[in-house]
mmCIF file of C-alpha atoms in Angstrom:
data_model
loop_
_atom_site.group_PDB
_atom_site.id
_atom_site.type_symbol
_atom_site.label_atom_id
_atom_site.label_comp_id
_atom_site.label_asym_id
_atom_site.label_seq_id
_atom_site.Cartn_x
_atom_site.Cartn_y
_atom_site.Cartn_z
ATOM 1 C CA MET I 1 -19.469 -141.586 -107.534
ATOM 2 C CA SER I 2 -17.346 -141.475 -110.939
ATOM 3 C CA SER I 3 -16.164 -137.466 -111.561
ATOM 4 C CA SER I 4 -18.434 -137.999 -114.964
ATOM 5 C CA SER I 5 -21.667 -138.404 -113.605
ATOM 6 C CA THR I 6 -20.734 -135.952 -110.722
ATOM 7 C CA SER I 7 -19.583 -133.655 -113.755
ATOM 8 C CA SER I 8 -22.937 -134.730 -116.088
ATOM 9 C CA ARG I 9 -25.243 -134.138 -112.859
ATOM 10 C CA THR I 10 -23.122 -130.210 -112.484
ATOM 11 C CA ILE I 11 -23.428 -129.718 -116.003
ATOM 12 C CA ASP I 12 -27.550 -130.798 -116.465
ATOM 13 C CA SER I 13 -28.007 -128.705 -113.681
ATOM 14 C CA VAL I 14 -26.725 -125.492 -115.056
ATOM 15 C CA PRO I 15 -29.552 -124.265 -117.050
ATOM 16 C CA SER I 16 -31.962 -124.243 -114.481
ATOM 17 C CA ARG I 17 -29.514 -121.343 -113.432
ATOM 18 C CA PHE I 18 -29.798 -119.169 -115.914
ATOM 19 C CA ASN I 19 -32.358 -117.249 -117.536
ATOM 20 C CA ALA I 20 -34.973 -117.561 -114.920
ATOM 21 C CA PRO I 21 -38.320 -115.989 -115.535
ATOM 22 C CA LEU I 22 -38.206 -112.339 -114.510
ATOM 23 C CA PRO I 23 -40.493 -111.017 -111.376
ATOM 24 C CA SER I 24 -43.898 -110.405 -113.297
ATOM 25 C CA SER I 25 -43.915 -107.001 -110.620
ATOM 26 C CA ASN I 26 -42.971 -104.774 -113.936
ATOM 27 C CA PRO I 27 -45.613 -106.017 -116.764
ATOM 28 C CA SER I 28 -45.036 -103.819 -119.054
ATOM 29 C CA ALA I 29 -41.251 -104.892 -119.130
ATOM 30 C CA SER I 30 -42.455 -107.966 -121.004
ATOM 31 C CA ARG I 31 -45.870 -106.223 -122.642
ATOM 32 C CA PRO I 32 -45.308 -102.353 -122.972
ATOM 33 C CA THR I 33 -48.278 -102.224 -125.996
ATOM 34 C CA THR I 34 -50.546 -103.996 -124.536
ATOM 35 C CA GLU I 35 -51.099 -103.517 -120.695
ATOM 36 C CA HIS I 36 -52.086 -99.422 -120.731
ATOM 37 C CA LYS I 37 -52.989 -97.221 -124.342
ATOM 38 C CA PRO I 38 -50.775 -94.488 -124.625
ATOM 39 C CA ARG I 39 -52.116 -90.980 -123.989
ATOM 40 C CA PRO I 40 -52.081 -88.207 -127.412
ATOM 41 C CA TYR I 41 -49.412 -86.190 -128.297
ATOM 42 C CA HIS I 42 -49.422 -82.752 -126.655
ATOM 43 C CA PRO I 43 -50.736 -80.892 -130.135
ATOM 44 C CA ASN I 44 -47.489 -78.602 -129.596
ATOM 45 C CA LEU I 45 -45.280 -81.544 -128.934
ATOM 46 C CA ARG I 46 -45.966 -84.175 -131.317
ATOM 47 C CA PRO I 47 -42.529 -86.023 -132.860
ATOM 48 C CA LEU I 48 -42.869 -86.512 -136.856
ATOM 49 C CA PRO I 49 -43.996 -90.662 -137.112
ATOM 50 C CA SER I 50 -40.714 -93.026 -136.689
ATOM 51 C CA PRO I 51 -40.300 -96.672 -136.759
ATOM 52 C CA HIS I 52 -37.992 -96.311 -134.243
ATOM 53 C CA ARG I 53 -40.242 -94.343 -132.279
ATOM 54 C CA PRO I 54 -43.256 -96.130 -131.486
ATOM 55 C CA HIS I 55 -46.349 -94.006 -130.097
ATOM 56 C CA CYS I 56 -45.871 -96.289 -126.358
ATOM 57 C CA PRO I 57 -46.135 -94.802 -122.878
ATOM 58 C CA ALA I 58 -44.237 -92.454 -121.808
ATOM 59 C CA LYS I 59 -41.963 -95.011 -119.315
ATOM 60 C CA ASP I 60 -41.949 -97.329 -122.107
ATOM 61 C CA ARG I 61 -39.886 -95.018 -124.032
ATOM 62 C CA LEU I 62 -36.452 -95.585 -122.571
ATOM 63 C CA ARG I 63 -36.173 -99.084 -123.894
ATOM 64 C CA LEU I 64 -38.866 -99.368 -127.226
ATOM 65 C CA TRP I 65 -37.107 -96.221 -128.616
ATOM 66 C CA VAL I 66 -34.011 -97.558 -130.479
ATOM 67 C CA PRO I 67 -31.043 -96.153 -132.102
ATOM 68 C CA VAL I 68 -31.096 -96.356 -135.539
ATOM 69 C CA SER I 69 -26.857 -96.547 -134.926
ATOM 70 C CA PRO I 70 -26.010 -99.722 -134.136
ATOM 71 C CA SER I 71 -24.968 -100.839 -131.014
ATOM 72 C CA ALA I 72 -21.581 -101.869 -129.688
ATOM 73 C CA ARG I 73 -23.705 -105.103 -127.887
ATOM 74 C CA THR I 74 -24.514 -105.889 -131.032
ATOM 75 C CA SER I 75 -22.572 -107.649 -133.673
ATOM 76 C CA HIS I 76 -21.954 -108.873 -137.712
ATOM 77 C CA PRO I 77 -24.584 -111.984 -137.983
ATOM 78 C CA SER I 78 -21.283 -113.908 -138.993
ATOM 79 C CA SER I 79 -19.691 -113.572 -136.112
ATOM 80 C CA PRO I 80 -18.716 -116.111 -133.998
ATOM 81 C CA ASP I 81 -19.716 -114.531 -130.620
ATOM 82 C CA ARG I 82 -23.161 -113.494 -132.148
ATOM 83 C CA ILE I 83 -25.730 -112.805 -129.295
ATOM 84 C CA SER I 84 -29.191 -113.756 -129.844
ATOM 85 C CA GLU I 85 -32.309 -111.120 -129.815
ATOM 86 C CA THR I 86 -33.632 -112.994 -126.189
ATOM 87 C CA ALA I 87 -30.530 -112.600 -124.575
ATOM 88 C CA LEU I 88 -30.308 -108.678 -125.907
ATOM 89 C CA ASN I 89 -34.300 -107.878 -124.949
ATOM 90 C CA ARG I 90 -32.921 -109.637 -121.940
ATOM 91 C CA ILE I 91 -30.149 -107.543 -121.034
ATOM 92 C CA LEU I 92 -32.837 -105.151 -121.748
ATOM 93 C CA GLU I 93 -34.418 -105.726 -119.503
ATOM 94 C CA VAL I 94 -32.441 -106.376 -116.939
ATOM 95 C CA ILE I 95 -31.002 -102.785 -116.935
ATOM 96 C CA GLY I 96 -34.320 -101.145 -116.854
ATOM 97 C CA ALA I 97 -35.534 -102.619 -114.167
ATOM 98 C CA SER I 98 -32.993 -100.771 -112.552
ATOM 99 C CA TRP I 99 -34.965 -97.374 -112.602
ATOM 100 C CA ALA I 100 -38.362 -96.999 -110.749
ATOM 101 C CA ASP I 101 -41.445 -96.430 -113.075
ATOM 102 C CA SER I 102 -41.563 -93.359 -111.872
ATOM 103 C CA THR I 103 -38.113 -91.976 -113.598
ATOM 104 C CA LYS I 104 -38.442 -93.882 -116.403
ATOM 105 C CA GLU I 105 -41.116 -91.458 -116.823
ATOM 106 C CA LEU I 106 -39.701 -88.456 -116.250
ATOM 107 C CA TYR I 107 -36.452 -89.886 -118.989
ATOM 108 C CA GLY I 108 -39.272 -90.684 -121.397
ATOM 109 C CA THR I 109 -40.646 -86.925 -120.886
ATOM 110 C CA GLY I 110 -37.222 -86.086 -121.973
ATOM 111 C CA LEU I 111 -36.591 -88.388 -124.431
ATOM 112 C CA LEU I 112 -39.878 -86.413 -126.574
ATOM 113 C CA VAL I 113 -38.226 -83.271 -125.865
ATOM 114 C CA PHE I 114 -35.211 -84.329 -127.375
ATOM 115 C CA HIS I 115 -36.463 -86.090 -130.335
ATOM 116 C CA PHE I 116 -39.295 -83.118 -130.469
ATOM 117 C CA HIS I 117 -36.122 -80.675 -131.071
ATOM 118 C CA CYS I 118 -34.078 -83.160 -133.117
ATOM 119 C CA ASP I 119 -37.433 -82.936 -135.717
ATOM 120 C CA LEU I 120 -37.361 -79.332 -135.586
ATOM 121 C CA ASN I 121 -33.545 -78.950 -136.446
ATOM 122 C CA ASP I 122 -33.613 -81.649 -138.777
ATOM 123 C CA ILE I 123 -30.546 -83.653 -137.024
ATOM 124 C CA SER I 124 -30.921 -86.608 -138.632
ATOM 125 C CA GLU I 125 -31.464 -90.185 -136.987
ATOM 126 C CA HIS I 126 -27.557 -91.294 -136.820
ATOM 127 C CA GLU I 127 -26.161 -88.097 -134.841
ATOM 128 C CA ARG I 128 -28.910 -88.348 -132.208
ATOM 129 C CA CYS I 129 -27.409 -91.096 -130.090
ATOM 130 C CA PRO I 130 -24.596 -91.315 -129.846
ATOM 131 C CA VAL I 131 -25.167 -87.786 -129.243
ATOM 132 C CA SER I 132 -22.433 -85.517 -129.340
ATOM 133 C CA HIS I 133 -21.373 -83.131 -126.513
ATOM 134 C CA THR I 134 -22.318 -80.249 -128.508
ATOM 135 C CA ALA I 135 -25.769 -81.309 -130.277
ATOM 136 C CA LEU I 136 -26.884 -81.881 -126.100
ATOM 137 C CA LEU I 137 -25.485 -78.649 -124.996
ATOM 138 C CA ALA I 138 -27.167 -77.119 -127.705
ATOM 139 C CA PHE I 139 -30.693 -79.369 -126.763
ATOM 140 C CA LEU I 140 -30.496 -78.529 -123.153
ATOM 141 C CA SER I 141 -29.230 -74.405 -123.389
ATOM 142 C CA SER I 142 -32.565 -74.171 -126.007
ATOM 143 C CA CYS I 143 -34.988 -75.899 -122.600
ATOM 144 C CA ALA I 144 -32.793 -72.949 -120.488
ATOM 145 C CA GLY I 145 -35.359 -70.058 -119.479
ATOM 146 C CA ALA I 146 -38.106 -72.013 -120.497
ATOM 147 C CA TYR I 147 -37.810 -75.157 -117.797
ATOM 148 C CA SER I 148 -37.038 -75.343 -114.840
ATOM 149 C CA GLY I 149 -33.294 -76.303 -113.711
ATOM 150 C CA SER I 150 -34.579 -80.449 -112.204
ATOM 151 C CA THR I 151 -36.627 -80.275 -115.159
ATOM 152 C CA ILE I 152 -33.390 -80.118 -117.626
ATOM 153 C CA SER I 153 -31.296 -81.801 -115.413
ATOM 154 C CA ASN I 154 -33.546 -85.186 -115.895
ATOM 155 C CA TYR I 155 -33.800 -84.097 -119.596
ATOM 156 C CA ALA I 156 -30.313 -84.894 -119.854
ATOM 157 C CA ALA I 157 -29.947 -88.385 -117.921
ATOM 158 C CA GLY I 158 -32.386 -89.525 -119.573
ATOM 159 C CA ILE I 159 -30.570 -88.985 -122.681
ATOM 160 C CA ARG I 160 -28.016 -90.442 -120.768
ATOM 161 C CA ALA I 161 -29.628 -93.410 -119.723
ATOM 162 C CA TRP I 162 -31.100 -93.794 -123.201
ATOM 163 C CA HIS I 163 -27.662 -94.636 -124.415
ATOM 164 C CA LEU I 164 -26.492 -96.603 -121.664
ATOM 165 C CA LEU I 165 -29.567 -99.396 -122.158
ATOM 166 C CA HIS I 166 -29.341 -99.442 -125.731
ATOM 167 C CA GLY I 167 -25.339 -99.873 -125.232
ATOM 168 C CA HIS I 168 -23.637 -96.893 -126.538
ATOM 169 C CA PRO I 169 -20.950 -94.372 -125.368
ATOM 170 C CA TRP I 170 -21.798 -91.888 -123.314
ATOM 171 C CA THR I 171 -18.365 -89.353 -125.204
ATOM 172 C CA VAL I 172 -20.370 -85.679 -123.595
ATOM 173 C CA ASP I 173 -17.944 -83.491 -121.274
ATOM 174 C CA GLN I 174 -19.133 -83.342 -117.603
ATOM 175 C CA ASN I 175 -17.846 -80.546 -116.709
ATOM 176 C CA GLU I 176 -19.138 -78.918 -120.071
ATOM 177 C CA LEU I 177 -22.347 -80.825 -119.161
ATOM 178 C CA LYS I 178 -22.570 -79.432 -115.593
ATOM 179 C CA LEU I 179 -21.799 -76.009 -116.545
ATOM 180 C CA THR I 180 -24.957 -76.522 -118.664
ATOM 181 C CA LEU I 181 -26.968 -77.220 -116.374
ATOM 182 C CA GLN I 182 -25.957 -74.737 -113.330
ATOM 183 C CA GLY I 183 -26.143 -72.194 -115.485
ATOM 184 C CA ALA I 184 -29.995 -73.511 -117.261
ATOM 185 C CA SER I 185 -30.999 -73.747 -113.291
ATOM 186 C CA ARG I 186 -30.229 -69.716 -112.707
ATOM 187 C CA LEU I 187 -31.922 -68.925 -115.952
ATOM 188 C CA ALA I 188 -35.267 -70.828 -114.833
ATOM 189 C CA PRO I 189 -38.609 -68.965 -115.026
ATOM 190 C CA ARG I 190 -40.265 -67.617 -111.833
ATOM 191 C CA SER I 191 -43.617 -69.266 -112.751
ATOM 192 C CA SER I 192 -40.540 -73.014 -112.632
ATOM 193 C CA LYS I 193 -40.821 -72.593 -109.152
ATOM 194 C CA ARG I 194 -42.587 -73.772 -106.931
ATOM 195 C CA PRO I 195 -43.105 -71.815 -103.232
ATOM 196 C CA LYS I 196 -41.590 -73.885 -100.101
ATOM 197 C CA ARG I 197 -44.196 -76.393 -99.075
ATOM 198 C CA PRO I 198 -45.179 -74.959 -95.468
ATOM 199 C CA PRO I 199 -45.130 -77.990 -92.873
ATOM 200 C CA MET I 200 -47.835 -79.499 -90.911
ATOM 201 C CA THR I 201 -48.520 -78.778 -87.837
ATOM 202 C CA ILE I 202 -49.912 -81.133 -84.601
ATOM 203 C CA ASN I 203 -52.314 -77.721 -84.622
ATOM 204 C CA ASP I 204 -53.407 -78.352 -88.409
ATOM 205 C CA ILE I 205 -53.492 -82.139 -88.337
ATOM 206 C CA LYS I 206 -56.508 -80.855 -85.032
ATOM 207 C CA THR I 207 -58.073 -79.016 -86.869
ATOM 208 C CA ILE I 208 -58.649 -80.948 -90.595
ATOM 209 C CA ARG I 209 -60.150 -83.768 -88.060
ATOM 210 C CA THR I 210 -62.324 -81.968 -87.279
ATOM 211 C CA PHE I 211 -63.485 -81.538 -90.458
ATOM 212 C CA LEU I 212 -63.500 -85.737 -91.316
ATOM 213 C CA ASN I 213 -65.972 -87.869 -90.212
ATOM 214 C CA LEU I 214 -63.909 -90.393 -88.573
ATOM 215 C CA ASP I 215 -66.971 -93.385 -89.432
ATOM 216 C CA ASP I 216 -66.612 -92.384 -92.495
ATOM 217 C CA PRO I 217 -64.140 -95.099 -94.672
ATOM 218 C CA GLY I 218 -62.872 -93.167 -96.995
ATOM 219 C CA ASP I 219 -61.801 -90.477 -94.351
ATOM 220 C CA ILE I 220 -60.634 -92.617 -91.718
ATOM 221 C CA ALA I 221 -57.819 -93.822 -94.121
ATOM 222 C CA ILE I 222 -56.881 -90.944 -94.734
ATOM 223 C CA TYR I 223 -56.457 -89.824 -91.238
ATOM 224 C CA ALA I 224 -54.739 -92.752 -90.340
ATOM 225 C CA CYS I 225 -52.871 -92.678 -93.345
ATOM 226 C CA MET I 226 -51.710 -88.352 -92.260
ATOM 227 C CA VAL I 227 -50.514 -89.258 -89.359
ATOM 228 C CA ILE I 228 -48.897 -92.538 -89.742
ATOM 229 C CA VAL I 229 -47.356 -90.735 -92.478
ATOM 230 C CA PHE I 230 -46.537 -87.313 -90.332
ATOM 231 C CA TYR I 231 -44.831 -89.650 -87.357
ATOM 232 C CA SER I 232 -42.726 -91.649 -89.486
ATOM 233 C CA VAL I 233 -41.628 -89.099 -90.842
ATOM 234 C CA ALA I 234 -41.916 -90.342 -94.366
ATOM 235 C CA ARG I 235 -43.494 -89.565 -97.961
ATOM 236 C CA LEU I 236 -46.668 -89.471 -98.711
ATOM 237 C CA GLY I 237 -45.603 -91.516 -102.161
ATOM 238 C CA GLU I 238 -45.125 -94.703 -100.104
ATOM 239 C CA PHE I 239 -47.644 -94.888 -98.158
ATOM 240 C CA THR I 240 -50.592 -94.630 -101.288
ATOM 241 C CA VAL I 241 -51.175 -95.366 -105.042
ATOM 242 C CA THR I 242 -50.803 -92.872 -108.679
ATOM 243 C CA ALA I 243 -54.326 -94.467 -109.731
ATOM 244 C CA MET I 244 -56.629 -97.460 -107.887
ATOM 245 C CA SER I 245 -55.673 -99.791 -111.020
ATOM 246 C CA LYS I 246 -51.789 -99.072 -110.458
ATOM 247 C CA PHE I 247 -51.626 -101.223 -106.900
ATOM 248 C CA ASP I 248 -48.823 -103.787 -106.563
ATOM 249 C CA PRO I 249 -48.678 -106.086 -103.363
ATOM 250 C CA ALA I 250 -44.832 -106.412 -104.355
ATOM 251 C CA LYS I 251 -44.530 -102.596 -104.368
ATOM 252 C CA HIS I 252 -47.146 -100.723 -102.822
ATOM 253 C CA VAL I 253 -47.152 -101.619 -98.606
ATOM 254 C CA THR I 254 -50.387 -103.532 -97.012
ATOM 255 C CA ARG I 255 -51.775 -105.094 -94.099
ATOM 256 C CA GLN I 256 -49.376 -107.485 -93.363
ATOM 257 C CA ASN I 257 -46.033 -105.591 -93.796
ATOM 258 C CA VAL I 258 -47.761 -103.559 -90.412
ATOM 259 C CA ALA I 259 -46.563 -105.252 -86.404
ATOM 260 C CA PHE I 260 -47.131 -103.319 -83.009
ATOM 261 C CA LEU I 261 -43.963 -104.488 -81.347
ATOM 262 C CA THR I 262 -42.636 -103.982 -77.841
ATOM 263 C CA ASN I 263 -38.646 -102.165 -78.082
ATOM 264 C CA GLN I 264 -35.764 -103.367 -76.008
ATOM 265 C CA ASN I 265 -36.970 -101.004 -73.067
ATOM 266 C CA GLY I 266 -40.459 -101.880 -72.940
ATOM 267 C CA LEU I 267 -41.897 -99.182 -75.254
ATOM 268 C CA PRO I 268 -44.588 -99.509 -77.970
ATOM 269 C CA VAL I 269 -43.424 -99.472 -81.761
ATOM 270 C CA ILE I 270 -45.348 -99.523 -84.804
ATOM 271 C CA LYS I 271 -42.877 -101.077 -87.362
ATOM 272 C CA ILE I 272 -44.094 -100.383 -91.303
ATOM 273 C CA ALA I 273 -42.181 -102.873 -94.061
ATOM 274 C CA LEU I 274 -42.382 -100.419 -97.382
ATOM 275 C CA PRO I 275 -41.311 -103.413 -99.891
ATOM 276 C CA SER I 276 -40.269 -100.883 -102.269
ATOM 277 C CA THR I 277 -38.871 -97.292 -102.503
ATOM 278 C CA LYS I 278 -37.802 -95.612 -105.349
ATOM 279 C CA CYS I 279 -34.362 -94.981 -102.648
ATOM 280 C CA ALA I 280 -34.927 -98.102 -101.791
ATOM 281 C CA PRO I 281 -35.963 -100.969 -104.352
ATOM 282 C CA GLY I 282 -35.657 -103.809 -101.926
ATOM 283 C CA GLY I 283 -37.529 -102.442 -99.423
ATOM 284 C CA GLU I 284 -36.984 -100.238 -95.803
ATOM 285 C CA ASP I 285 -38.584 -100.110 -92.638
ATOM 286 C CA VAL I 286 -40.227 -96.963 -91.245
ATOM 287 C CA GLN I 287 -41.021 -96.307 -87.298
ATOM 288 C CA CYS I 288 -43.173 -94.263 -85.461
ATOM 289 C CA ALA I 289 -44.560 -94.691 -81.714
ATOM 290 C CA PRO I 290 -47.947 -94.322 -80.268
ATOM 291 C CA GLN I 291 -48.475 -90.987 -79.175
ATOM 292 C CA LYS I 292 -51.194 -91.722 -75.953
ATOM 293 C CA ASP I 293 -53.560 -89.454 -74.806
ATOM 294 C CA CYS I 294 -53.030 -87.355 -78.138
ATOM 295 C CA VAL I 295 -56.000 -87.299 -80.721
ATOM 296 C CA SER I 296 -53.641 -87.974 -83.998
ATOM 297 C CA ASP I 297 -52.347 -91.239 -82.472
ATOM 298 C CA PRO I 298 -51.212 -93.015 -84.877
ATOM 299 C CA GLU I 299 -52.149 -95.885 -83.027
ATOM 300 C CA ALA I 300 -55.194 -95.425 -82.885
ATOM 301 C CA ALA I 301 -56.064 -94.262 -85.820
ATOM 302 C CA LEU I 302 -54.852 -97.386 -87.344
ATOM 303 C CA ARG I 303 -56.952 -99.928 -85.217
ATOM 304 C CA ARG I 304 -60.099 -97.788 -85.993
ATOM 305 C CA HIS I 305 -59.122 -97.529 -89.743
ATOM 306 C CA PHE I 306 -58.778 -101.383 -89.173
ATOM 307 C CA HIS I 307 -62.316 -101.516 -87.758
ATOM 308 C CA ILE I 308 -64.051 -100.083 -90.358
ATOM 309 C CA ASN I 309 -62.531 -100.802 -93.013
ATOM 310 C CA PRO I 310 -61.675 -104.503 -92.823
ATOM 311 C CA ALA I 311 -59.808 -106.720 -95.350
ATOM 312 C CA PRO I 312 -57.610 -109.308 -96.350
ATOM 313 C CA SER I 313 -53.726 -109.119 -95.002
ATOM 314 C CA SER I 314 -53.161 -108.313 -98.699
ATOM 315 C CA ALA I 315 -54.537 -105.763 -99.500
ATOM 316 C CA HIS I 316 -53.050 -102.267 -99.487
ATOM 317 C CA LEU I 317 -52.231 -101.183 -96.143
ATOM 318 C CA PHE I 318 -54.721 -97.694 -96.444
ATOM 319 C CA ALA I 319 -57.684 -100.001 -98.694
ATOM 320 C CA TRP I 320 -61.359 -98.417 -97.420
ATOM 321 C CA ARG I 321 -64.684 -99.249 -98.536
ATOM 322 C CA HIS I 322 -66.157 -97.100 -101.145
ATOM 323 C CA PRO I 323 -69.778 -97.916 -101.089
ATOM 324 C CA LYS I 324 -70.297 -99.103 -104.563
ATOM 325 C CA SER I 325 -66.651 -100.075 -105.868
ATOM 326 C CA GLY I 326 -66.295 -101.976 -102.706
ATOM 327 C CA LEU I 327 -62.686 -101.751 -101.290
ATOM 328 C CA ARG I 328 -59.670 -99.532 -103.170
ATOM 329 C CA PRO I 329 -57.140 -98.620 -102.249
ATOM 330 C CA LEU I 330 -55.648 -95.162 -101.215
ATOM 331 C CA SER I 331 -54.870 -93.028 -104.039
ATOM 332 C CA ARG I 332 -52.438 -90.079 -103.501
ATOM 333 C CA THR I 333 -55.188 -88.097 -105.705
ATOM 334 C CA HIS I 334 -58.165 -88.579 -103.438
ATOM 335 C CA PHE I 335 -55.689 -87.449 -100.464
ATOM 336 C CA ILE I 336 -54.797 -84.949 -101.793
ATOM 337 C CA SER I 337 -58.267 -83.709 -103.047
ATOM 338 C CA ARG I 338 -60.033 -84.064 -99.221
ATOM 339 C CA ILE I 339 -56.532 -82.901 -97.019
ATOM 340 C CA THR I 340 -56.674 -79.728 -100.001
ATOM 341 C CA SER I 341 -60.832 -78.722 -99.669
ATOM 342 C CA ILE I 342 -60.542 -78.466 -95.873
ATOM 343 C CA ALA I 343 -57.661 -76.645 -95.491
ATOM 344 C CA LYS I 344 -59.239 -73.868 -98.081
ATOM 345 C CA ARG I 345 -62.474 -74.310 -95.959
ATOM 346 C CA CYS I 346 -60.346 -73.769 -92.639
ATOM 347 C CA GLY I 347 -58.363 -71.162 -93.274
ATOM 348 C CA LEU I 348 -54.801 -73.400 -93.745
ATOM 349 C CA ALA I 349 -52.615 -72.792 -95.238
ATOM 350 C CA ASP I 350 -51.608 -74.896 -98.888
ATOM 351 C CA LEU I 351 -50.252 -77.628 -97.398
ATOM 352 C CA LYS I 352 -49.575 -80.752 -99.521
ATOM 353 C CA GLY I 353 -48.383 -84.286 -99.142
ATOM 354 C CA HIS I 354 -44.456 -82.934 -98.576
ATOM 355 C CA SER I 355 -46.123 -80.719 -95.844
ATOM 356 C CA LEU I 356 -46.360 -84.110 -94.025
ATOM 357 C CA ARG I 357 -42.702 -85.174 -94.126
ATOM 358 C CA ILE I 358 -41.469 -81.832 -93.776
ATOM 359 C CA GLY I 359 -43.828 -81.206 -90.781
ATOM 360 C CA GLY I 360 -42.691 -84.868 -88.571
ATOM 361 C CA THR I 361 -39.158 -83.183 -89.057
ATOM 362 C CA LEU I 362 -40.165 -79.851 -87.455
ATOM 363 C CA PHE I 363 -42.344 -82.381 -84.969
ATOM 364 C CA TYR I 364 -39.439 -84.021 -83.157
ATOM 365 C CA LEU I 365 -36.847 -81.030 -84.069
ATOM 366 C CA LEU I 366 -39.369 -79.099 -81.962
ATOM 367 C CA LYS I 367 -39.370 -81.939 -78.979
ATOM 368 C CA GLY I 368 -35.342 -82.107 -78.921
ATOM 369 C CA ILE I 369 -34.940 -84.839 -80.364
ATOM 370 C CA PRO I 370 -31.592 -84.866 -82.077
ATOM 371 C CA PHE I 371 -30.796 -84.570 -85.843
ATOM 372 C CA ASP I 372 -28.748 -87.390 -86.133
ATOM 373 C CA VAL I 373 -31.753 -89.440 -85.201
ATOM 374 C CA VAL I 374 -33.935 -87.261 -86.583
ATOM 375 C CA LYS I 375 -32.183 -88.481 -90.391
ATOM 376 C CA VAL I 376 -32.167 -92.174 -89.364
ATOM 377 C CA MET I 377 -35.918 -91.571 -89.052
ATOM 378 C CA GLY I 378 -36.384 -89.802 -92.427
ATOM 379 C CA ARG I 379 -33.816 -92.576 -94.343
ATOM 380 C CA TRP I 380 -31.581 -89.854 -95.147
ATOM 381 C CA ALA I 381 -28.028 -90.369 -96.556
ATOM 382 C CA GLY I 382 -24.720 -89.027 -96.551
ATOM 383 C CA GLU I 383 -24.944 -84.855 -96.502
ATOM 384 C CA ALA I 384 -28.653 -85.488 -97.605
ATOM 385 C CA PHE I 385 -30.230 -84.348 -94.940
ATOM 386 C CA VAL I 386 -28.196 -80.923 -94.229
ATOM 387 C CA LEU I 387 -29.058 -80.044 -97.742
ATOM 388 C CA TYR I 388 -32.696 -81.149 -96.935
ATOM 389 C CA LEU I 389 -32.704 -78.993 -94.215
ATOM 390 C CA ARG I 390 -31.050 -75.660 -95.973
ATOM 391 C CA HIS I 391 -33.638 -76.266 -99.094
ATOM 392 C CA HIS I 392 -36.201 -75.807 -96.044
ATOM 393 C CA ALA I 393 -34.908 -73.037 -93.662
ATOM 394 C CA LEU I 394 -36.564 -70.322 -94.669
ATOM 395 C CA VAL I 395 -40.157 -72.507 -93.714
ATOM 396 C CA LEU I 396 -38.549 -74.196 -90.304
ATOM 397 C CA ALA I 397 -36.416 -71.323 -89.212
ATOM 398 C CA PRO I 398 -39.940 -69.298 -87.645
ATOM 399 C CA PHE I 399 -40.672 -72.597 -85.959
ATOM 400 C CA LEU I 400 -37.701 -72.352 -84.519
ATOM 401 C CA GLN I 401 -37.507 -68.702 -83.316
ATOM 402 C CA ALA I 402 -38.513 -69.291 -79.940
ATOM 403 C CA ASN I 403 -35.818 -71.965 -79.280
ATOM 404 C CA GLN I 404 -32.803 -70.224 -79.318
ATOM 405 C CA PRO I 405 -30.243 -73.301 -78.914
ATOM 406 C CA LEU I 406 -32.072 -75.767 -81.089
ATOM 407 C CA LEU I 407 -32.428 -72.365 -84.157
ATOM 408 C CA GLU I 408 -28.427 -71.799 -83.167
ATOM 409 C CA ASN I 409 -27.878 -75.898 -83.834
ATOM 410 C CA PHE I 410 -29.985 -75.303 -86.755
ATOM 411 C CA ASN I 411 -28.393 -72.957 -88.209
ATOM 412 C CA ARG I 412 -25.248 -74.656 -87.475
ATOM 413 C CA ILE I 413 -25.760 -77.601 -89.545
ATOM 414 C CA ALA I 414 -28.225 -75.871 -92.022
ATOM 415 C CA MET I 415 -26.605 -72.701 -93.552
ATOM 416 C CA PRO I 416 -23.915 -73.400 -95.890
ATOM 417 C CA PRO I 417 -20.060 -72.519 -94.388
ATOM 418 C CA VAL I 418 -18.789 -68.747 -95.776
ATOM 419 C CA ARG I 419 -16.087 -68.807 -98.202
#
């Protein structure tokens, strides 16, 4: 075979390797202004009209709010290195895909507040990007005392992401930024700090179960979701949807993602493959074991849910049959509303979605499961588990009092070292 024919075939095959259609799992990337009608601005947070900042959903602001200053990626029209508009748009789409939609919504909110601040203080478009470190610190300092430290940190992260996405330099001094954010956190108003979520206990689950009708399609879906999240030490948002219209089988857990397995020791395990999570966009697995002879047995609850709510394998894992609209995915709002109403009726603590994750952590620690094993079950990386225990020390410690060795081990791991 001649080298010319081989070269020809290689060259002919090259185009198919590039510019492949991007996954349609994020339709907002290509049709940001037509998929969802943006909400009106809050009356006290309405920016000045600008052709550079169209009114769009919060998660699309990072991409659609374009800085006036020319990007380092663009070049003069006569330059031989000029990049096409199509290529530039593809860069924005690919970089934008690195953030979850929820993160882009947070960053989009930060951008809105930043530009509103700039409008109030007559800061020109060219001074907003690239932003000087003095201008950024002035904005963040103006927010101190009115917002929580985490909110102000998200605002700073959103402005930085906006710069990076559009190819502009980020010249802010990191030491000054760190000190400013630390100061803002200390100055946060009490009203901005949420109370620590109490852990949900097995007794809480049993109490809630008595108020649920496990023959009702909606109630059994909620109950099955509750015990699966609890025993998997998972996040409620990983098993529910933010809105029924937002269900996407490429991102949300479906029935085909569940497997009832047996481990190497012959013990049953429920394995659930999450297609995508905030910390692992490529997906990750969670597991839990059946709790035989226990009313909160996750396997029994899940199988009962499947029996009462038959659905195709591509349906949401906790899809349930509404009497009027048919099959619908379980939303976080519906779950929280039902659980909260029951908790109030029977005098339980103010249980929220995160109560399940902290409750599952407590459950396994009290059973004597090693801290390292619980860390793996909860999918905490690095020192994140230590920080998590430290953050929830006040709500966990009272439950550990009866087991002095466990409490001492907990204090050794969770309490910060003496300086």
